[in-house]
Every structure is written in C-alpha cells, then in structure tokens.
Tab-separated table of C-alpha atoms in Angstrom:
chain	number	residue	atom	x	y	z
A	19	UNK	CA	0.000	0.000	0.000
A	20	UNK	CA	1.452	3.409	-1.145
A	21	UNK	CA	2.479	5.906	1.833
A	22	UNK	CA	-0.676	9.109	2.201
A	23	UNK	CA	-1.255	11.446	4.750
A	24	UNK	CA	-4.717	10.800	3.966
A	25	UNK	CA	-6.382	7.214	4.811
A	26	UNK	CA	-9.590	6.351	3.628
A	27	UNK	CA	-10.931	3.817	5.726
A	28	UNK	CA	-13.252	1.779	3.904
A	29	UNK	CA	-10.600	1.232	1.244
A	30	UNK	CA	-8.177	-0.436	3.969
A	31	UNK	CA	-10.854	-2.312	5.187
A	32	UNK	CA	-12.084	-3.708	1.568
A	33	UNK	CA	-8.470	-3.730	0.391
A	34	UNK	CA	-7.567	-6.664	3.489
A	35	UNK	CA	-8.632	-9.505	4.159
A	36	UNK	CA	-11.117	-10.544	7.643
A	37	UNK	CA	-8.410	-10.705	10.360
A	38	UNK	CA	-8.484	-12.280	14.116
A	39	UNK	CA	-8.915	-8.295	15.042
A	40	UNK	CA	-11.752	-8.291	12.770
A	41	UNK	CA	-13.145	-11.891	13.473
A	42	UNK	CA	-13.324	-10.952	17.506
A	43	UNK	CA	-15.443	-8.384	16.666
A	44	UNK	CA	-17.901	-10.198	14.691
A	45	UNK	CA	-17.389	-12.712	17.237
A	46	UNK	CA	-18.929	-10.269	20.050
A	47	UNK	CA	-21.409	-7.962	17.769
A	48	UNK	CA	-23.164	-12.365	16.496
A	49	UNK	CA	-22.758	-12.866	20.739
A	50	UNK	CA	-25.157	-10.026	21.277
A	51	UNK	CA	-27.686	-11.393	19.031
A	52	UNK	CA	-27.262	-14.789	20.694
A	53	UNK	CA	-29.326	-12.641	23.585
A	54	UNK	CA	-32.234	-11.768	21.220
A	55	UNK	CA	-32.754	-15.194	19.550
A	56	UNK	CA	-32.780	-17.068	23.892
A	57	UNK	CA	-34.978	-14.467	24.836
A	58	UNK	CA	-37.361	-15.150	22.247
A	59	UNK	CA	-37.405	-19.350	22.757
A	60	UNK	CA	-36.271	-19.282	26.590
A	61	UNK	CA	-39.841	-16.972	27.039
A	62	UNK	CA	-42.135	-19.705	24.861
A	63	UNK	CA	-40.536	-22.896	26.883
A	64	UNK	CA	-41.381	-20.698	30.127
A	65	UNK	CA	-44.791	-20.112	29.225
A	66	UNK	CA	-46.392	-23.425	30.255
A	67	UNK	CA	-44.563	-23.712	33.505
A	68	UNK	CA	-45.798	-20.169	34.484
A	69	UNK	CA	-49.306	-21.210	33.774
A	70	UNK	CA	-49.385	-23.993	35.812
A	71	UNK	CA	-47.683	-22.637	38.645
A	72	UNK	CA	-49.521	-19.049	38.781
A	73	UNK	CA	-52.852	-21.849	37.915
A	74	UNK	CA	-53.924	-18.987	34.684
A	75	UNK	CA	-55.247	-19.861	31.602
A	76	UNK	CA	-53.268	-19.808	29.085
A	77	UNK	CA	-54.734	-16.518	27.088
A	78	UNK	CA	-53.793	-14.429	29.826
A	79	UNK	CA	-50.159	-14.674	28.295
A	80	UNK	CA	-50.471	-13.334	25.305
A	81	UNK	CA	-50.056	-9.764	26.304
A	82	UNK	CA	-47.157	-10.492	27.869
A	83	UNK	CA	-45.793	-12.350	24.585
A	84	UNK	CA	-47.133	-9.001	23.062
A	85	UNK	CA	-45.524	-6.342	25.560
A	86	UNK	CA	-42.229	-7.786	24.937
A	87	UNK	CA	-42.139	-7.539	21.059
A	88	UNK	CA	-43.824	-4.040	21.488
A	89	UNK	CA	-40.849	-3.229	23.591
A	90	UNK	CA	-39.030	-4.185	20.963
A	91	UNK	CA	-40.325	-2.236	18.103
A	92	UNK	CA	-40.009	0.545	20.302
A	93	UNK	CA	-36.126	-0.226	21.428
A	94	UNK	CA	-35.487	-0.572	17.611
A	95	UNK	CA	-37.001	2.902	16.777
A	96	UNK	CA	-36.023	4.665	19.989
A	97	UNK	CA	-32.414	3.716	20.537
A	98	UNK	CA	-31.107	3.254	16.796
A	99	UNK	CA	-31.079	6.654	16.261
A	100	UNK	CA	-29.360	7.680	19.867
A	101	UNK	CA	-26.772	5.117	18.197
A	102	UNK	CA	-26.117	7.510	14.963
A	103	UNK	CA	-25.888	10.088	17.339
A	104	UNK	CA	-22.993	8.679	20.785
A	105	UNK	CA	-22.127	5.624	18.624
A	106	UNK	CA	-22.783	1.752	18.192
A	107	UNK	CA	-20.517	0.545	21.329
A	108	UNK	CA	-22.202	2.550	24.111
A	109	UNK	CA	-25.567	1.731	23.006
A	110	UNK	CA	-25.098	-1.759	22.530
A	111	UNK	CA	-23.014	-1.843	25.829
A	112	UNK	CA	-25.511	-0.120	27.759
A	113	UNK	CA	-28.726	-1.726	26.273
A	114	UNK	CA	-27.275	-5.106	27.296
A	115	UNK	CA	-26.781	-3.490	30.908
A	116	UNK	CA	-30.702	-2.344	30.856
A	117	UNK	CA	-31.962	-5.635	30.069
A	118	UNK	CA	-29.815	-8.119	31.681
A	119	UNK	CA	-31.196	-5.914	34.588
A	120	UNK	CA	-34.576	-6.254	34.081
A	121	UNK	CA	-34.209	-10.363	32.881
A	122	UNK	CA	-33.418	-10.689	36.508
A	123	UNK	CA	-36.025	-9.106	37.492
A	124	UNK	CA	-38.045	-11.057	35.720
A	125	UNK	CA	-37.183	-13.791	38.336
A	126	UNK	CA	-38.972	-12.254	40.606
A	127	UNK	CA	-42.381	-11.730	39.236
A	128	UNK	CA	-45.210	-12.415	41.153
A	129	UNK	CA	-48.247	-11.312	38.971
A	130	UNK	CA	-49.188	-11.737	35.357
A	131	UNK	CA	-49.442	-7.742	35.524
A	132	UNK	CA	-45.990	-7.571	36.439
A	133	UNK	CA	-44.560	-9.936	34.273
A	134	UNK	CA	-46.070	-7.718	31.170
A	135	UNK	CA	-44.327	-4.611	32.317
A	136	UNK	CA	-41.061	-6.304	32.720
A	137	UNK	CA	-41.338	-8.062	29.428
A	138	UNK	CA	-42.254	-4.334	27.756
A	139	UNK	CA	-39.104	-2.852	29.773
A	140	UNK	CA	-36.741	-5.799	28.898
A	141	UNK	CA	-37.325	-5.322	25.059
A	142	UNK	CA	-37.127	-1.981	25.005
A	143	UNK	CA	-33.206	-2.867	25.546
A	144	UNK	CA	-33.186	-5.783	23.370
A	145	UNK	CA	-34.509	-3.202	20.616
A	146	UNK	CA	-31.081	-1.728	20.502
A	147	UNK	CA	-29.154	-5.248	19.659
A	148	UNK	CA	-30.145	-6.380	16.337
A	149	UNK	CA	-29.691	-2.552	14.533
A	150	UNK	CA	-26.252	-1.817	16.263
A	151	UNK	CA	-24.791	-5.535	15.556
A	152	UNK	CA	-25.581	-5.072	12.031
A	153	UNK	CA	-24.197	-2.475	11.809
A	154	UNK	CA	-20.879	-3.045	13.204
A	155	UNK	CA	-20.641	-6.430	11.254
A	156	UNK	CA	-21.107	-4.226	8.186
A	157	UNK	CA	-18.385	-1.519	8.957
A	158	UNK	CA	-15.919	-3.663	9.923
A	159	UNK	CA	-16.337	-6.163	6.594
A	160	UNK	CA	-14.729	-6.000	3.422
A	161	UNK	CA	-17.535	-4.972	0.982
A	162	UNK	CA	-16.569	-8.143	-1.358
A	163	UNK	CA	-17.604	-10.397	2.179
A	164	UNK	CA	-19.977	-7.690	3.976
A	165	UNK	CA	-23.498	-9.586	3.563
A	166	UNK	CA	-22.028	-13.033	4.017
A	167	UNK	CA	-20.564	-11.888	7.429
A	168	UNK	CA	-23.515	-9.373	8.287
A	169	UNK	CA	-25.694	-12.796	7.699
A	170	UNK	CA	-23.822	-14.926	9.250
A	171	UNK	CA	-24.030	-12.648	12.613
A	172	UNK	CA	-27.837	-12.746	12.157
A	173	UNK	CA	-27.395	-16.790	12.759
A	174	UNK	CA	-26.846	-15.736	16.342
A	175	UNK	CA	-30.461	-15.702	16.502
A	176	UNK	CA	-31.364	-18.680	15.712
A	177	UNK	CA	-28.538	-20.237	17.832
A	178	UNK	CA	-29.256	-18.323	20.300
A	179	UNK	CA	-33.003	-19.882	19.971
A	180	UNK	CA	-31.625	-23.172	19.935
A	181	UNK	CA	-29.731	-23.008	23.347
A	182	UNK	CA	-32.974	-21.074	24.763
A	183	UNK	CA	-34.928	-24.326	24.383
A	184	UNK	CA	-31.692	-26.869	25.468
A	185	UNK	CA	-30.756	-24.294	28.335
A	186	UNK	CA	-34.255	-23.605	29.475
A	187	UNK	CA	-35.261	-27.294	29.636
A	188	UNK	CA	-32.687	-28.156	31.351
A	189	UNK	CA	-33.030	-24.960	34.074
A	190	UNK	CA	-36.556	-25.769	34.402
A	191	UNK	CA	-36.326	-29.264	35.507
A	192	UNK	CA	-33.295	-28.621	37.835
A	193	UNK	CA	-34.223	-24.803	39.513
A	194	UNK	CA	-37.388	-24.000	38.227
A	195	UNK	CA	-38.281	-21.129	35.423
A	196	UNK	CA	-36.966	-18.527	37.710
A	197	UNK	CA	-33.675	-20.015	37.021
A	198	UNK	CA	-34.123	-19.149	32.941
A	199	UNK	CA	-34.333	-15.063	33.783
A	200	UNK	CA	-31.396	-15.603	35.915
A	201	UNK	CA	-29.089	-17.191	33.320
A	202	UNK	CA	-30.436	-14.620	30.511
A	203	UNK	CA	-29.594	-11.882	32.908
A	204	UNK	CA	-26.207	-12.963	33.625
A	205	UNK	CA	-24.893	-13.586	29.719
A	206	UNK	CA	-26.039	-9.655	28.735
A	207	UNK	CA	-23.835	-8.523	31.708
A	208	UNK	CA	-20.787	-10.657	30.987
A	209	UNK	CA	-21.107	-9.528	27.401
A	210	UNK	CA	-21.475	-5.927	28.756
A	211	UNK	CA	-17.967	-6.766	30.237
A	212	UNK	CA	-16.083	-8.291	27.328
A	213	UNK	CA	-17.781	-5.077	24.819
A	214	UNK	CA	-16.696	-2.619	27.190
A	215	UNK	CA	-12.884	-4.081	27.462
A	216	UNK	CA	-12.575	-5.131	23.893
A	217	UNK	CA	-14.993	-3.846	21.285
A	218	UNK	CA	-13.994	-0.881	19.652
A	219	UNK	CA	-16.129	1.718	18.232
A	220	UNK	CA	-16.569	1.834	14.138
A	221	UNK	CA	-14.131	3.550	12.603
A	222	UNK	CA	-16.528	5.377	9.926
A	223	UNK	CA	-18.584	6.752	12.602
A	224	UNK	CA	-15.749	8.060	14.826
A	225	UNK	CA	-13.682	10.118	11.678
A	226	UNK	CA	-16.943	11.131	10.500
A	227	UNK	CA	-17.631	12.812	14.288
A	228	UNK	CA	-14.063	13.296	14.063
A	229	UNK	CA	-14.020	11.519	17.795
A	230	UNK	CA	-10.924	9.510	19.358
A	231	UNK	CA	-8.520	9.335	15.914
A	232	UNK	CA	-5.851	8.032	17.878
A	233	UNK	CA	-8.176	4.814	18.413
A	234	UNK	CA	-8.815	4.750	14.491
A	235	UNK	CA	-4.767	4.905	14.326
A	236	UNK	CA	-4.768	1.819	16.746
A	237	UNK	CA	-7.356	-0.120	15.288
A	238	UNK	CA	-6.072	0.482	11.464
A	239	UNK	CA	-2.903	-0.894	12.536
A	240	UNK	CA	-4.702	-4.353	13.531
A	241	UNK	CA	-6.359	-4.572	9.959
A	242	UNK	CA	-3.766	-3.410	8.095
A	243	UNK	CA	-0.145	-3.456	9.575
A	244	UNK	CA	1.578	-1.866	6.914
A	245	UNK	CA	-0.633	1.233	7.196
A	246	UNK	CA	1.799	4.203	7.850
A	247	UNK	CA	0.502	6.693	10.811
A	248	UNK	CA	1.832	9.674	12.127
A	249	UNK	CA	0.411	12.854	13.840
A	250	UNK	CA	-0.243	14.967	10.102
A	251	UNK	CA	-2.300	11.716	9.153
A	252	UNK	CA	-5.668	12.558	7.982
A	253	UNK	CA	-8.688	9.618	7.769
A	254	UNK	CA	-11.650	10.134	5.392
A	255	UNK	CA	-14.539	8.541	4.826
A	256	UNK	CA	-16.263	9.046	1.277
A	257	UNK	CA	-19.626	9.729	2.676
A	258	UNK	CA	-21.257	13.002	3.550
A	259	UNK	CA	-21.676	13.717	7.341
A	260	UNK	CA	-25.198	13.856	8.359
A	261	UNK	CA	-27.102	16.930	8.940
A	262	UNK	CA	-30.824	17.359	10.858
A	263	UNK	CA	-32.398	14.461	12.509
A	264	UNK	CA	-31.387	11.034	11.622
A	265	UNK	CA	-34.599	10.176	10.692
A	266	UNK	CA	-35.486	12.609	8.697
A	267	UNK	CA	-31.941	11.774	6.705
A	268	UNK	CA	-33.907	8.322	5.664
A	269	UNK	CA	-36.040	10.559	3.566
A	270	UNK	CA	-32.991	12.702	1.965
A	271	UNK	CA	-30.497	12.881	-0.985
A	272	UNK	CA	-33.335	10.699	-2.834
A	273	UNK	CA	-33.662	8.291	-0.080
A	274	UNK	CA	-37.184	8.333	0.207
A	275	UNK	CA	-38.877	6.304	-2.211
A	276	UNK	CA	-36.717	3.286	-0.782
A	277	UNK	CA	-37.118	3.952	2.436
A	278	UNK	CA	-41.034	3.339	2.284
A	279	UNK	CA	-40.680	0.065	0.047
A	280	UNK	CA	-37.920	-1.281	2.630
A	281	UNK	CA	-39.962	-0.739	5.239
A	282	UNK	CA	-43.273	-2.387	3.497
A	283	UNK	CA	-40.691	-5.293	3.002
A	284	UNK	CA	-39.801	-5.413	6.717
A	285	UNK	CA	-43.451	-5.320	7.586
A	286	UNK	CA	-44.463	-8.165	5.193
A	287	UNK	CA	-42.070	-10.577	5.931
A	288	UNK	CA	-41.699	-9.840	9.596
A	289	UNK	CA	-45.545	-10.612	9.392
A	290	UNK	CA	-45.441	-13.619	7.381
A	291	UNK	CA	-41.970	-14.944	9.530
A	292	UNK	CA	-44.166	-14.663	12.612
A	293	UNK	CA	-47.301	-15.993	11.649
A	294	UNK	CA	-45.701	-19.070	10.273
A	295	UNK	CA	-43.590	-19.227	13.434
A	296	UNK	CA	-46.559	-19.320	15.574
A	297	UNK	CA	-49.580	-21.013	13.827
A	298	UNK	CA	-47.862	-23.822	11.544
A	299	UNK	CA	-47.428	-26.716	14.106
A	300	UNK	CA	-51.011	-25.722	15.597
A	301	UNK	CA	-52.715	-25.639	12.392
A	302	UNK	CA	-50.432	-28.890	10.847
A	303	UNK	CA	-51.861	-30.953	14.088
A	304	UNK	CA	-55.636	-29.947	13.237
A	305	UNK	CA	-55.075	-30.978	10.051
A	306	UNK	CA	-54.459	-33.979	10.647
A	307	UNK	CA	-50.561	-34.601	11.654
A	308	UNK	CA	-49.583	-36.333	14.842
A	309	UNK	CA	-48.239	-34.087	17.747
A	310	UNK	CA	-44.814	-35.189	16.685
A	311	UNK	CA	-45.008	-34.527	13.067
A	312	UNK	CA	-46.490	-31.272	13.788
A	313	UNK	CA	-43.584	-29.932	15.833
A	314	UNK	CA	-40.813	-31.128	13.215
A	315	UNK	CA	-43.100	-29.073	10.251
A	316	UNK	CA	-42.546	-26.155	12.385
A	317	UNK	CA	-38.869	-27.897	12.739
A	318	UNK	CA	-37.837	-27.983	9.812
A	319	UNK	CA	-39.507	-23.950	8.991
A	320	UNK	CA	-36.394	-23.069	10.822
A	321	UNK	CA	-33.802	-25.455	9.617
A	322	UNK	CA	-34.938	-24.104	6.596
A	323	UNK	CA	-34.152	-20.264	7.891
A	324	UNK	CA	-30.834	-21.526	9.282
A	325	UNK	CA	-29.531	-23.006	5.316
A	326	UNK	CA	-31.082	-19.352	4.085
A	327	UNK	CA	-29.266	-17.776	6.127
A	328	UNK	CA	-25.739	-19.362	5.093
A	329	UNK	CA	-26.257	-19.808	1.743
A	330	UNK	CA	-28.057	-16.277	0.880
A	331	UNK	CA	-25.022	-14.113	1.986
A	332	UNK	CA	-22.599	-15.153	-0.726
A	333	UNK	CA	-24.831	-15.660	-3.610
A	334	UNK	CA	-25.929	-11.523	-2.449
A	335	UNK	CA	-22.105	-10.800	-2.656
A	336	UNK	CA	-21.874	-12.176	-6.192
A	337	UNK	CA	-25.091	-11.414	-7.565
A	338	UNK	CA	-26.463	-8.540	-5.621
A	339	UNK	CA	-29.720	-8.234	-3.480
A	340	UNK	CA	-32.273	-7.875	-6.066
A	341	UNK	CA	-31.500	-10.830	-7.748
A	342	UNK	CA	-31.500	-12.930	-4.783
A	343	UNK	CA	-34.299	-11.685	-3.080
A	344	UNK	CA	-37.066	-10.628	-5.394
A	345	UNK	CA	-37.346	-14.492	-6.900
A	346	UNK	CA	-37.088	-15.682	-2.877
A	347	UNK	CA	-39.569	-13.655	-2.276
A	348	UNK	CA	-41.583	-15.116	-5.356
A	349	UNK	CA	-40.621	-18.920	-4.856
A	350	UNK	CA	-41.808	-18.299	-1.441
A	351	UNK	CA	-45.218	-16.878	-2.288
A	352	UNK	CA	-45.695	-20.257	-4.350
A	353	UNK	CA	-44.335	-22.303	-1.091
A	354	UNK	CA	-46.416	-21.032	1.541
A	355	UNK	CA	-49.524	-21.367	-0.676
A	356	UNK	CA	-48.782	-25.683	-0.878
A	357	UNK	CA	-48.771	-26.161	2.817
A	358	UNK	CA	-52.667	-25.251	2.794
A	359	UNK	CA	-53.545	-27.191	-0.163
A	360	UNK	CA	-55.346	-30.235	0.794
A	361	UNK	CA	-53.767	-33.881	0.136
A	362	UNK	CA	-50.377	-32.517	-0.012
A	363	UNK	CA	-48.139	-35.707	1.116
A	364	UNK	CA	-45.849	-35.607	4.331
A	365	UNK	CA	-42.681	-35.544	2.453
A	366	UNK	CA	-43.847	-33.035	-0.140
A	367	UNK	CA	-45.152	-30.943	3.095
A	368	UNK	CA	-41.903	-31.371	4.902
A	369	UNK	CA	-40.362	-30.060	1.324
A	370	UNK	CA	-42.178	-27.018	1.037
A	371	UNK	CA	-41.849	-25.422	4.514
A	372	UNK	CA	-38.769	-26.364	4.277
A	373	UNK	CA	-38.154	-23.840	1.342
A	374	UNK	CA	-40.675	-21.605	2.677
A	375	UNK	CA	-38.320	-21.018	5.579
A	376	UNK	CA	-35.555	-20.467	3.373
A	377	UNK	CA	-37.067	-18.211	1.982
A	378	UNK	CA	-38.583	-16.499	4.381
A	379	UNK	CA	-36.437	-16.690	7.719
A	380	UNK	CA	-33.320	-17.037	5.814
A	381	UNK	CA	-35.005	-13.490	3.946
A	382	UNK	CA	-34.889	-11.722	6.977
A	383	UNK	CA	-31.055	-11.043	7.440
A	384	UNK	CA	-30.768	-10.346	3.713
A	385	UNK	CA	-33.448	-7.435	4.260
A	386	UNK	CA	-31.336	-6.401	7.821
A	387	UNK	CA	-27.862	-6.240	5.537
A	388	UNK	CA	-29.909	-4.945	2.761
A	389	UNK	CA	-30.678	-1.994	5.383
A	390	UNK	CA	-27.042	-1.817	6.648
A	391	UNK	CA	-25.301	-1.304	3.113
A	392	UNK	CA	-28.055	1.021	1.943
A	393	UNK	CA	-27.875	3.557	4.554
A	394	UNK	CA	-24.273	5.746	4.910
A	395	UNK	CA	-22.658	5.817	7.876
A	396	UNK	CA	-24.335	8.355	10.008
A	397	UNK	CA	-27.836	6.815	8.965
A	398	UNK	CA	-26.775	3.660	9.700
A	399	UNK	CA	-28.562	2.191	12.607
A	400	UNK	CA	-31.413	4.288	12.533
A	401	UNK	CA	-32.251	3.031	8.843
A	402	UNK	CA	-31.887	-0.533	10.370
A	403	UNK	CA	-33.527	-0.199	13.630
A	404	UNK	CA	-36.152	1.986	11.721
A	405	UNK	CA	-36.779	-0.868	9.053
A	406	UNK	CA	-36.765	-3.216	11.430
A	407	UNK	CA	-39.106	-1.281	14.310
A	408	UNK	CA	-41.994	-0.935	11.528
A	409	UNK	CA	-41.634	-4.233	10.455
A	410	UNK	CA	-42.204	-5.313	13.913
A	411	UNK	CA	-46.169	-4.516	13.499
A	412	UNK	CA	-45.829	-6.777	10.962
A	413	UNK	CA	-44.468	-9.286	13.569
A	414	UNK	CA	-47.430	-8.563	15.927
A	415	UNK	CA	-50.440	-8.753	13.164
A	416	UNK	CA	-49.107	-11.877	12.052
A	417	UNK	CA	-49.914	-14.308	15.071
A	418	UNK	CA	-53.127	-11.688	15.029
A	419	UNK	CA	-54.140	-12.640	12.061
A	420	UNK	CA	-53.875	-15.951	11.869
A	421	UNK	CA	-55.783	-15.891	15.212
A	422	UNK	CA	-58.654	-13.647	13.041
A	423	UNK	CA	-58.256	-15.481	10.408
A	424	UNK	CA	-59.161	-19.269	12.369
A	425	UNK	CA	-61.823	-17.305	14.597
A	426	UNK	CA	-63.700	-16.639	11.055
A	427	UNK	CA	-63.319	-20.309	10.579
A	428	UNK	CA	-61.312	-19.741	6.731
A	429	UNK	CA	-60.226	-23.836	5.620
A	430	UNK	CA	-56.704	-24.003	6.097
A	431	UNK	CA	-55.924	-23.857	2.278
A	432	UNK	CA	-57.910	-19.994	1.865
A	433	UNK	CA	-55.680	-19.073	4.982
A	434	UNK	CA	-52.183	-20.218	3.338
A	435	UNK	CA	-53.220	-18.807	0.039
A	436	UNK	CA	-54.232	-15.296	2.395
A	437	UNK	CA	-50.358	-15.202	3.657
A	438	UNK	CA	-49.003	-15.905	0.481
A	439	UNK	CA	-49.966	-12.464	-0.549
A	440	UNK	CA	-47.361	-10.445	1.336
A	441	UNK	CA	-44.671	-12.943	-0.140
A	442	UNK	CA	-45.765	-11.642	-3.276
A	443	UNK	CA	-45.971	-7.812	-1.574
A	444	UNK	CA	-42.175	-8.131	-0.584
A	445	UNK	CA	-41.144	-9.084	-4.141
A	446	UNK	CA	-42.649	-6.582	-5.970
A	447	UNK	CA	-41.512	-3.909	-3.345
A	448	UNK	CA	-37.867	-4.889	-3.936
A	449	UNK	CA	-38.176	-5.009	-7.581
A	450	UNK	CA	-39.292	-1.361	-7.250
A	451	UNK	CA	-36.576	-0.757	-4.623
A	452	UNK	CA	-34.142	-1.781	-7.637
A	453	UNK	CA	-35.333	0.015	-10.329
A	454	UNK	CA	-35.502	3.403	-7.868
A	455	UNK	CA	-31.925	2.449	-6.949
A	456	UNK	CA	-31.285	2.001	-10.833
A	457	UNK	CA	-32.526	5.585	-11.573
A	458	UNK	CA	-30.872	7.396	-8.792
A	459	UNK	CA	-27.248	6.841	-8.898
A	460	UNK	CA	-26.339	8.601	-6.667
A	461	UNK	CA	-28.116	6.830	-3.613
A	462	UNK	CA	-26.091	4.990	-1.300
A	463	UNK	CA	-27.790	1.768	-2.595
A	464	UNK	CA	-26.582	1.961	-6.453
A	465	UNK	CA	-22.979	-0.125	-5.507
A	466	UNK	CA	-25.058	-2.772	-3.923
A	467	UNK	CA	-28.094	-3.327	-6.127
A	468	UNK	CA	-26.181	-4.551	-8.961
C-alpha cells in the first residue's frame, strides 16, 4: 500500500482480508444477538410452567408475549437513532446493561401484571441489539464479504433460539423457570464486560464525528499493519456527514422512495416470519398430523431459515440483493400457498416449509444487511432499527391474524393462500426498490443493487 497522509478507511478495510482483530469483533457484535434469539425461545418454553404454577389460563399470556415484542419495536425505533448520534458501542453496551437488569427481574415476578411490564421494559433494551450488531458487522467487513458476514451474525439468533430451548429445559427441571431469567440476565452482563474491554467503536462513525482518531490509528494498525501513521495523518470517509435528525436523513439525498418500500418489506415478511412461526405446528396438528409430526413441520420452517441464512449471503455478494431476493420472495409466495392445499403428502409438506423457511427466515437477514449497506454511515442504525421497528407490526399482526383469520373459521388452504400475498408484496416492493436504486445513482444503494 502506497504511503498518504490521507487514509480512507473503507478502502483499507475492503483492500484486506477478515483478520483475528476483525473476526473478535464479529465474534462479540453475532454474541449479542445470541441474547435476542434465547430471549425469544427461553420466554415460549417458560410459558407453560408459568401457567401452571400461577394456575392462569393460558390466554392471559399473550399480552405479555405481546408487551415484549412491542418493547421491541419501540427499542429498535427509539435507541437506533441515539446510536447515529454517541455511537454503536455505548448503546449496545448499555442496552445489554438495561436488560440483563430487568431479565433478573423477571425472576422475581409475582403477577401476570408484572410480568407484562417487565417483558415491555426488557425489550425496550433488546430493541437496541439487532440494529447496532448489524451495523458493526457491516463496517468492519470488506464490501466483497460484507453480507455473508452481516448474515452470518444474524445466525446468532437462531442459535441463540436453539440453546434457549436446550438451556431452558434443562433450568426448568433442575431450579425452576426462575432459574431461565437468571441465566439470561447474567450472559447480557458478561457480554457488557467483554464489549466494554474489547470492542472498539466503528471507525466510519468516529472520523466522521471526528471523535478519538488516535483509536482509528490503533485499530487500522490491527487490519492493516503496513498502514503508515503519524500525527499529520488525515482519515476520510467518502460519505457526507449527516445533517438534521437522523430520521429525517432516511427521507434525503433521494432516499425516500426506498425507504417506504424497505420498510413495506420489513413489515411483510416480519408478518409472514411470525405468523408461520406461531400457527404452523397448531394448524399442521388440526389438520391432521400427529403431535410429533407437527412440531418437526414447524422444525424444519427453521432449519430451513438456518440453510437461508448461510447460503443467501454469498450468492448476495456475487449477484447482488435484487436478484437474490425478489425471486425468494416469489418462490416463497408459491411455497407457503402448498402447505394449505389439501392432500399434499408428508414428504412433499416437509419439502415445502422447508423452502418456505428459506425463503422467508433465511429473507430476513438479507433485508437487515440490505438496510445496513443502503444507509451511509451516520444513517446507519437508525435506517436498520427503523426498518426493522416498523416491520415489527408486521411481527405482531401476524400471530393476530392468523388468530382472526381461524376465529372466522377460513379452511386451512384460503388461509395459506391469504399469507401468500405479502410474499408476493415483498417481491414486488424490492423489484421497485431496484429500479428506484437504478434511476438514482447517486443513492447509497446503487454499488449494492447490482
């Protein structure tokens, strides 16, 4: 690398390769989403245990389910833009503080009342995680590997889903479901620890606030070693520094068209993700299937989601987004519209949800890093935790819905063919999202929509 004054730091990061410096912090930033992914599993396993104990029937949980992803959407809207404005590290550091705090005090809930405010307050913090870790994955990746890596953090969530069923089984049998809270109070806070002693702030977002450069001096050396500092070194990033709120940047500079269809995508597929999620074993097993066979349909919607998730990221780096996701989105439509039809055999049922969750689950990250690499640097995690905050509606209409949708007693095949429609939505959203991209090239989006 020739000798400059002048650095730019994307173009060290793109022009090296993923080093242990670089690795430990996708380590940390896919660790954090670990959190999101138990809380979400470790809550459901809970559920039954809590209902028994307190001796309340069962409907009397779903606001609580409900408070927590409200405090969610809320944490996502709320806190990604305090993160364009203090930084990624504090705000992820200190949301994991504010609801390892309130996990634990979960343990200690004595009222179904109680347990709905603590499940609001607890995911107002876990709002923060899934913007901010995107976004750090994203800065710190060279753009030839950026949405394989950004993806690839997003499978924190589903591992982190995994262990909340293994961990809280096991917790539950052995201290009772107290014991869960404790446990996914305690991780946050040790990952509060290790973020605070060894995850740096992104680079971008410091030269663009022009905070700390010795750091960026520091952490440039780790990347690249043969990078040549000294006190008259400048760093640039090639992005313009935002100005006004962050929000209202998402509708700037030509931004704004995208911005709506992005966030019709979020809300589509966040509401078709969580409607499958929820109703598909409970509507499999009144069709028909065995108790067993139910649960490994809704099995094998997430094993599904987990190849997505892997395979997606580097057919987006070769290919682009578009390309990708706008026949997903289509094959998906056609997916989700088999499981209801009637006579469909078990394998060729297994088959299709299979896909569907490809499709669908794996979908989500792609949308997330879709986000993250549209948005410059000082937009960053508000367009994600934006995106991602009104697609949580979508999340909470979904089981809603379905709920409607089986009150108004539609046959199973009208309701499949019903939530096929927003696959469709999502697709032709994104093809729009390209062709705006196409015609403005000078949005932020033009490199990556290919």
């Amino acid at each position: 690398m020739s000798i400059s004054r002048t650095i730019d730091i994307p173009a060290v990061i793109d022009a090296n390769k993923v080093g242990g410096f670089q690795k430990w912090i996708l380590i940390l930033v896919g660790l954090t989403v670990v959190m999101d992914g138990f809380d979400v599993q470790a809550m459901g396993y809970v559920a039954p245990v809590i209902i028994k104990e307190w001796g309340v029937n069962k409907a009397m949980l779903g606001p609580v389910f409900g408070a927590g992803l409200l405090g969610m959407l809320v944490g996502s809207l709320a806190l990604s833009v305090l993160a364009d404005r203090i930084g990624r590290r504090p705000v992820l550091i200190w949301a994991s503080v504010f609801f390892a705090v309130f996990m634990i005090w979960t343990a200690h809930a004595t009222s179904i009342r109680e347990l709905e405010i603590l499940r609001f307050i607890a995911g107002l913090g876990l709002g923060a995680i899934m913007p901010n870790a995107m976004a750090l994955a994203g800065e710190y990746s060279p753009k030839h590997r950026r949405v394989t890596l950004m993806m690839l953090v997003s499978c924190g969530f589903t591992l982190g889903a995994v262990l909340g069923g293994l961990v809280s089984a096991a917790l539950i049998s052995a201290f009772g479901w107290r014991s869960v809270f404790w446990v996914g109070g305690i991780f946050p806070l040790i990952m509060a620890a290790l973020m605070y002693l060894r995850m740096p702030e992104s680079l971008q977002f410091l030269v663009l606030r022009g905070k700390q450069l010795d750091r960026v001096g520091a952490c440039l050396k780790k990347i690249d070693p043969s990078v040549r500092i000294d006190r008259d070194t400048e760093y640039v990033v090639p992005e313009p520094k935002g100005k006004g709120t962050p929000v209202g940047e998402l509708f700037r500079h030509g931004r704004a068209k995208a911005t709506l269809l992005l966030w019709v995508v979020n809300f589509m597929n966040l509401l078709n993700l969580y409607f499958l999620s929820n109703w598909l074993p409970t509507i499999a097993a009144s069709s028909g299937l065995s108790t067993t066979s139910a649960v490994l349909v809704g099995t094998a919607l997430q094993a599904g989601g987990v190849l997505g998730t892997v395979l997606m990221g580097p057919a987006i780096d070769r290919i682009g987004f578009y390309r990708v996701l706008v026949p997903c989105f289509l094959v998906a439509a056609v997916t989700i519209a088999l499981i209801g039809q009637p006579g469909v055999s078990l394998a060729v049922l297994f088959m299709v949800v299979t896909i569907t969750g490809f499709c669908i689950i794996g979908g989500q990250p792609a949308v997330n890093a879709l986000a993250a690499t549209y948005y410059p640097t000082a937009e960053r995690s508000t367009g994600v935790g934006w995106s991602l905050g009104i697609g949580r509606f979508g999340s909470i209409v979904g089981p809603v819905l379905g709920g409607i949708l089986i009150q108004y007693q539609w046959s199973t095949a009208s309701i499949f063919f019903a939530v096929a429609a927003p696959a469709v939505i999502s697709a032709l959203m994104l093809w729009l999202m390209s062709r705006e991209t196409r015609t403005s090239p000078n949005l932020a989006a033009a490199a990556v929509g290919h």
